[in-house]
Coordinates of C-alpha atoms in Angstrom, one line a residue:
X1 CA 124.6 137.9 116.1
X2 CA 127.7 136.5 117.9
X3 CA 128.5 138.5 120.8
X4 CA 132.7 138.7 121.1
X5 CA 134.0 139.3 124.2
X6 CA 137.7 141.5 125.1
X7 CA 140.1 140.6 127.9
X8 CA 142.8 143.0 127.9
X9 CA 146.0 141.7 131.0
X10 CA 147.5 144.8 131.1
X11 CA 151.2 144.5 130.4
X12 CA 150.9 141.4 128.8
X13 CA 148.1 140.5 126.4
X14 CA 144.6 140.9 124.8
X15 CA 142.7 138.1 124.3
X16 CA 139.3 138.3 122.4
X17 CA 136.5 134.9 122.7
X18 CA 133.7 134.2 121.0
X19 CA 130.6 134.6 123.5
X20 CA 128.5 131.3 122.8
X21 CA 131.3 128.7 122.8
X22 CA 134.4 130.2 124.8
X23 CA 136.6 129.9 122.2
X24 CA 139.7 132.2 122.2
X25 CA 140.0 133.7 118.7
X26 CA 143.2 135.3 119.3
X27 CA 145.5 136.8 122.0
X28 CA 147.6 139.6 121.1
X29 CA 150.5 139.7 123.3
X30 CA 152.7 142.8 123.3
X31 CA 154.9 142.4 126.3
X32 CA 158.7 142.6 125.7
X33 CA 160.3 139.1 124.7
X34 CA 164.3 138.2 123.4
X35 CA 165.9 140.6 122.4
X36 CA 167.2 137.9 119.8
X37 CA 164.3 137.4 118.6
X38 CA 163.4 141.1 117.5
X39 CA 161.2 142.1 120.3
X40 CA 157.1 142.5 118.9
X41 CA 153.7 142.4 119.6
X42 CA 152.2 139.0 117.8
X43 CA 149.1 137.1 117.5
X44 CA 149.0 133.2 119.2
X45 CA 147.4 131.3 119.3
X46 CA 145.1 131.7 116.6
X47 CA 142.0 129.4 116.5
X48 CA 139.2 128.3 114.2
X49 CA 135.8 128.3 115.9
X50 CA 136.1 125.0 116.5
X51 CA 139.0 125.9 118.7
X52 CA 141.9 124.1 117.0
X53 CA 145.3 126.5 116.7
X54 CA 146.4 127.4 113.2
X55 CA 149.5 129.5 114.0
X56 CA 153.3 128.4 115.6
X57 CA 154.9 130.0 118.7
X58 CA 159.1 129.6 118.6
X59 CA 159.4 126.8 115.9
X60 CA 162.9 124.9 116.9
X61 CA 163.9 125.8 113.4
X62 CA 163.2 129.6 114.0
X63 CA 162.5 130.7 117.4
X64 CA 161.2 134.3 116.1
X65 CA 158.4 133.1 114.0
X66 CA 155.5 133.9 116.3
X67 CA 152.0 133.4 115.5
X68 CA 151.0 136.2 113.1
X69 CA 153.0 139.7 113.4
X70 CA 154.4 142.7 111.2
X71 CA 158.1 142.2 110.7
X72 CA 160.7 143.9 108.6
X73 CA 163.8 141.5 107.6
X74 CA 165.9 144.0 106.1
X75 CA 164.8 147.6 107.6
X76 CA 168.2 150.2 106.4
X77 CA 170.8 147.2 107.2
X78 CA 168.7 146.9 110.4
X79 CA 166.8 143.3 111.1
X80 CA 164.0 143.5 112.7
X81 CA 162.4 140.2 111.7
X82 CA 164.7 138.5 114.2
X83 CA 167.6 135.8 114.9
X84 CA 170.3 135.7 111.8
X85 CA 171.1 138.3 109.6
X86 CA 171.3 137.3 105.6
X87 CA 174.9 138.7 104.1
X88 CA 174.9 138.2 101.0
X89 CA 178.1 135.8 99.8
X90 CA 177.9 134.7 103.4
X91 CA 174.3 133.1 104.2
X92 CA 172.5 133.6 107.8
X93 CA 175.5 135.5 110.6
X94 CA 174.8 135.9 113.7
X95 CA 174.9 140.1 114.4
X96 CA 173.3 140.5 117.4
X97 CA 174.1 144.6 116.7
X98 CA 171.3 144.3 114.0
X99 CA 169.1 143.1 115.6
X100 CA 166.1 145.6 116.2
X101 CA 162.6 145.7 117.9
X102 CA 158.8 147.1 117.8
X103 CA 157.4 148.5 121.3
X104 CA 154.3 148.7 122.3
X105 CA 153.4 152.4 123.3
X106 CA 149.7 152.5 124.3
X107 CA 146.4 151.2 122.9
X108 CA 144.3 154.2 121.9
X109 CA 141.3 152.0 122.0
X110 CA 140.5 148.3 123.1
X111 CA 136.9 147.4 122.5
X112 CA 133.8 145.0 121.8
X113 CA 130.5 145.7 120.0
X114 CA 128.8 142.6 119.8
X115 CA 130.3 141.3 116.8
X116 CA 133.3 143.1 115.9
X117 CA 136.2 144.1 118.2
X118 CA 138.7 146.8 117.6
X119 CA 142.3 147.1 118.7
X120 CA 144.2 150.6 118.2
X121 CA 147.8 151.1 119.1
X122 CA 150.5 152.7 118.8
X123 CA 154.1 151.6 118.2
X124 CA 158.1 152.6 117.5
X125 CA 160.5 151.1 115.8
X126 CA 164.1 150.7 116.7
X127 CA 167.2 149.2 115.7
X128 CA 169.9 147.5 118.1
X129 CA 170.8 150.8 119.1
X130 CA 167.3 152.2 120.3
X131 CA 167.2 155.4 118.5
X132 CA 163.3 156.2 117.3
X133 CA 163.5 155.1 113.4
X134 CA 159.4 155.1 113.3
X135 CA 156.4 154.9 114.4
X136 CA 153.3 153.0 113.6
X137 CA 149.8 153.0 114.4
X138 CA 147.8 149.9 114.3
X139 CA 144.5 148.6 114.0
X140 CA 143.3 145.2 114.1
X141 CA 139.8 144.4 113.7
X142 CA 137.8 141.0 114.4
X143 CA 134.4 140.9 112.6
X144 CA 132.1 138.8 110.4
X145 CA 132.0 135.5 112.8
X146 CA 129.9 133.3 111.4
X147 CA 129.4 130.0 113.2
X148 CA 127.7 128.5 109.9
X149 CA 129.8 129.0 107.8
X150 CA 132.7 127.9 110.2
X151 CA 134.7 131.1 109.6
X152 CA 135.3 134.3 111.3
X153 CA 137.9 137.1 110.0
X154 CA 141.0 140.0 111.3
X155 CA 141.4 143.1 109.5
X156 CA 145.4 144.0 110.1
X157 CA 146.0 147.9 109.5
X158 CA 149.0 150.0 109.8
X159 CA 150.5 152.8 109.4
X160 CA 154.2 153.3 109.5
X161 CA 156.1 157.2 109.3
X162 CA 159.4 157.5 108.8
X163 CA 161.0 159.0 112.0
X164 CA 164.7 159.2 110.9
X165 CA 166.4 161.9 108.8
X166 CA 167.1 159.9 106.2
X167 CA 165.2 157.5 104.0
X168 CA 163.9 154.1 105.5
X169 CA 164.6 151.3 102.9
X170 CA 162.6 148.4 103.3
X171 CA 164.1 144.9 101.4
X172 CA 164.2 141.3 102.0
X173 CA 166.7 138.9 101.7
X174 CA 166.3 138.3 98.0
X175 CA 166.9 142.5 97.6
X176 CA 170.1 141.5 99.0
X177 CA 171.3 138.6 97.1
X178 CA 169.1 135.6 98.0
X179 CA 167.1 134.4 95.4
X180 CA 162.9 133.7 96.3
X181 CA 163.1 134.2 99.9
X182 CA 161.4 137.7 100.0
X183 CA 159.7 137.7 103.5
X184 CA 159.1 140.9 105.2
X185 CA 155.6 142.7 106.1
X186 CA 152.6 141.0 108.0
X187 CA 154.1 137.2 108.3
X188 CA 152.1 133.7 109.4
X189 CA 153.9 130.9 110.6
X190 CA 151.8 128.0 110.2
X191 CA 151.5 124.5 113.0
X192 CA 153.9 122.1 112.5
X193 CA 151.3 119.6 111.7
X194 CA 150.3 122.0 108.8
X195 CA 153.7 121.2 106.3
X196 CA 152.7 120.3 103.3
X197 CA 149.7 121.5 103.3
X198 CA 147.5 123.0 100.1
X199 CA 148.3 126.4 98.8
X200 CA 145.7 128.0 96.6
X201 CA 145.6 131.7 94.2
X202 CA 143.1 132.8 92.2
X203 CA 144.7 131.1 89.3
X204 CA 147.1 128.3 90.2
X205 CA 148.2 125.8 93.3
X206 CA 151.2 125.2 95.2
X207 CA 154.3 126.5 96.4
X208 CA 155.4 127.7 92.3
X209 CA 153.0 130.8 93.4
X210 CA 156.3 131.7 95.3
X211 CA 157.4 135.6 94.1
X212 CA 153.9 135.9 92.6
X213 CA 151.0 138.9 92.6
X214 CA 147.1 137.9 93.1
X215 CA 144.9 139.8 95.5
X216 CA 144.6 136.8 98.1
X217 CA 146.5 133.0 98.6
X218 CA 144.6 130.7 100.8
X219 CA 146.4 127.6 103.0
X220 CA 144.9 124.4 103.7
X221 CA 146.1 122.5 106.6
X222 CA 145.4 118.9 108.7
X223 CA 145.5 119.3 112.5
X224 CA 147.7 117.4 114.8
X225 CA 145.3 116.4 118.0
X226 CA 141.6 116.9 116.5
X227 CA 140.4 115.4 113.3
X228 CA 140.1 117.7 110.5
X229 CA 141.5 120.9 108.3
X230 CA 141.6 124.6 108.6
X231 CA 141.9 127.3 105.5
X232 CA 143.6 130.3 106.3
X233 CA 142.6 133.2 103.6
X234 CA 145.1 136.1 103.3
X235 CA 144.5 139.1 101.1
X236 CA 145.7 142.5 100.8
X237 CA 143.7 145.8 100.3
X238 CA 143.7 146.8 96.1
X239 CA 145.0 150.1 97.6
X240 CA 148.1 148.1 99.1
X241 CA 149.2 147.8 95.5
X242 CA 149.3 152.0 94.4
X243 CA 150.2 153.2 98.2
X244 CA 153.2 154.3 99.1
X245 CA 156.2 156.4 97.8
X246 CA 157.4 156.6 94.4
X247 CA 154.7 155.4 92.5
X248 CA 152.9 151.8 92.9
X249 CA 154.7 149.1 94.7
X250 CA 152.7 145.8 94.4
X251 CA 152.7 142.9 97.1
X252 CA 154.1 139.4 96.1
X253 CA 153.6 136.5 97.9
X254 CA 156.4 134.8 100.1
X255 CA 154.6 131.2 100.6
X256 CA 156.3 128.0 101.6
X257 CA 155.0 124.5 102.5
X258 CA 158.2 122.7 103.0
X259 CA 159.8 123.0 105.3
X260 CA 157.4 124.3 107.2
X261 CA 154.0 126.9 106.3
X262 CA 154.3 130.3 105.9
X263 CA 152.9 133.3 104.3
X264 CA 153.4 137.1 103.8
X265 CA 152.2 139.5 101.1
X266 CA 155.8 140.8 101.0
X267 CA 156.1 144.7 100.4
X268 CA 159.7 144.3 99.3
X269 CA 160.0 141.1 97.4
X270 CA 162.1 141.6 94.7
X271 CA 163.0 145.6 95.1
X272 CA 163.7 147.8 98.2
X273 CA 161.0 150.4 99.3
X274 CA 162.3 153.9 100.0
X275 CA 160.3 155.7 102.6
X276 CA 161.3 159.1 102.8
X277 CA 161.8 161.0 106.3
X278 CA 158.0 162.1 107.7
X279 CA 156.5 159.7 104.8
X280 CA 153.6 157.4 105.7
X281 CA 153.5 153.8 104.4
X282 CA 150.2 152.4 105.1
X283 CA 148.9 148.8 104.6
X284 CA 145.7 146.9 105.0
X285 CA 145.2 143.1 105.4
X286 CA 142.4 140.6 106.0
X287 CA 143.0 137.2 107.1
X288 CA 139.9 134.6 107.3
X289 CA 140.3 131.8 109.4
X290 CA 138.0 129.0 108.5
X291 CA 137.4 125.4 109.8
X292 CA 137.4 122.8 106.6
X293 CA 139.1 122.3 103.4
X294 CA 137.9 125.8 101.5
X295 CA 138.3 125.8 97.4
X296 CA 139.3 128.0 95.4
X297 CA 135.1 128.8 94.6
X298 CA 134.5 129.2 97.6
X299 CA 137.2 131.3 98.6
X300 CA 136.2 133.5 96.1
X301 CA 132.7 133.3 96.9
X302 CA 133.3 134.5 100.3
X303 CA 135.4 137.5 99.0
X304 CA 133.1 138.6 96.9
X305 CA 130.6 138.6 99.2
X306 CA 132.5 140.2 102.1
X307 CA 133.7 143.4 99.8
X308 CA 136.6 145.8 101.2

């Protein structure tokens, strides 16, 4: 079994390495950054086992788009995704007075058992102002590395409550006025050298599975540097589409490959999500990171056999 290995710079980062090679999987970093850029713990620099990066860190284009982190774009008139604010009839303002942040509180548990490593924290959530709007706990797990297969996998978990005393309404830009742009939730920015790469559903290819709902959407990029592609596999717990208040509230996919590569399982696509003061809303994610040029068999090959 691979043995994983934790690092944890207090203050700054955790980083977690595959034993046998020395290859950094991840680092989560969780000190405070620009308060601009909606302040957040993040993952980067994600890396295949082969070592080659398959997330961004401040894009020219958007300087907030780091690595692999929760965000919410449109959090009660708050944004706590980061930079411009969307006004509807106006595009992307600069309001630095919406501009929010996540803060780290304490890890509840940082640790390694041969294969698998678990990271629990705890978080709030503010807007420009600093009052306590929520708090989250969070769980990321690394587990089923499999140097044959190329591939190794992050479980993202969390669990937001409503700290205010009124409703939290989650939306995106498209619940306020922009059409297909309805990013918010767990977000991936993509290397540069990844644009235009392949995007793959359970049914269909390319960026037209903008706005749609499938369980998991896979992206296939070329490196910049080394030779060869990476497959990113994102999917979303069947529980992520009947949790939450009011009813179900089912994920859509936010994916782009022009003009750059992202993707989130957006909780608030197309309609706001109330959370109600003390509610819960909970989410769970897996994202398998795989060297090569994985298709669509055996993506779902691998899902099936690696059950949630």
């Amino acid at each position: 079994m691979t043995a994983l290995q934790v690092t944890h710079t207090h203050g700054d980062r955790v980083t977690v390495t595959e034993g046998e090679t020395g290859v950094g999987l991840l680092a989560y970093v969780y000190r405070p950054e620009a308060a601009w850029e909606a302040p957040k713990p993040y993952l980067h620099p994600l890396r295949t086992l082969s070592g080659a990066v398959v997330t961004g860190y401040r894009p020219n284009d958007h300087r907030w788009h780091k690595g692999l982190q929760m965000t919410a774009s449109h959090l009660s008139g708050a944004n706590l995704w980061g930079g411009n604010s969307y006004v509807h009839g106006e595009g992307y303002v600069a309001l630095p007075e919406r501009v929010g942040s996540m803060a780290h509180v304490a890890f509840d548990e940082v640790s390694a058992d041969g294969g698998r490593v678990v990271l629990a924290e705890r978080l709030t959530w503010h807007p420009h102002s600093g009052e306590l709007w929520a708090e989250e706990r969070r769980q990321i797990e690394v587990h089923d590395v499999d140097p044959a297969a190329g591939s190794w996998a992050l479980t993202w978990t969390s669990a937001i409550t409503n700290r205010r005393g009124e409703p939290l309404r989650f939306g995106s830009p498209t619940t306020a006025g922009r059409e297909m742009a309805g990013y918010t939730g767990l977000f991936w920015r993509g290397p540069r050298a990844f644009r235009g790469g392949r995007i793959t559903g359970p049914d269909g290819e390319g960026p037209g599975l903008m706005g749609r709902k499938a369980p998991w959407l896979a992206y296939t990029g070329e490196h910049d540097g080394v030779d060869g592609h990476a497959t990113l596999v994102f999917a979303h717990a069947p529980e992520n589409d009947h949790a939450g208040t009011r009813g179900a509230h089912p994920a859509h996919w936010f994916v782009r490959n022009d003009p750059f590569a992202a993707v989130a399982p957006s909780w608030a696509f197309f309609d706001e999500l109330e959370l109600a003061p003390g509610d819960t809303l909970s989410r769970r994610y897996r994202v398998v990171v795989a060297d090569g040029a994985w298709g669509r068999e055996e993506i779902a090959a691998y899902l099936e056999a690696h059950p949630w």
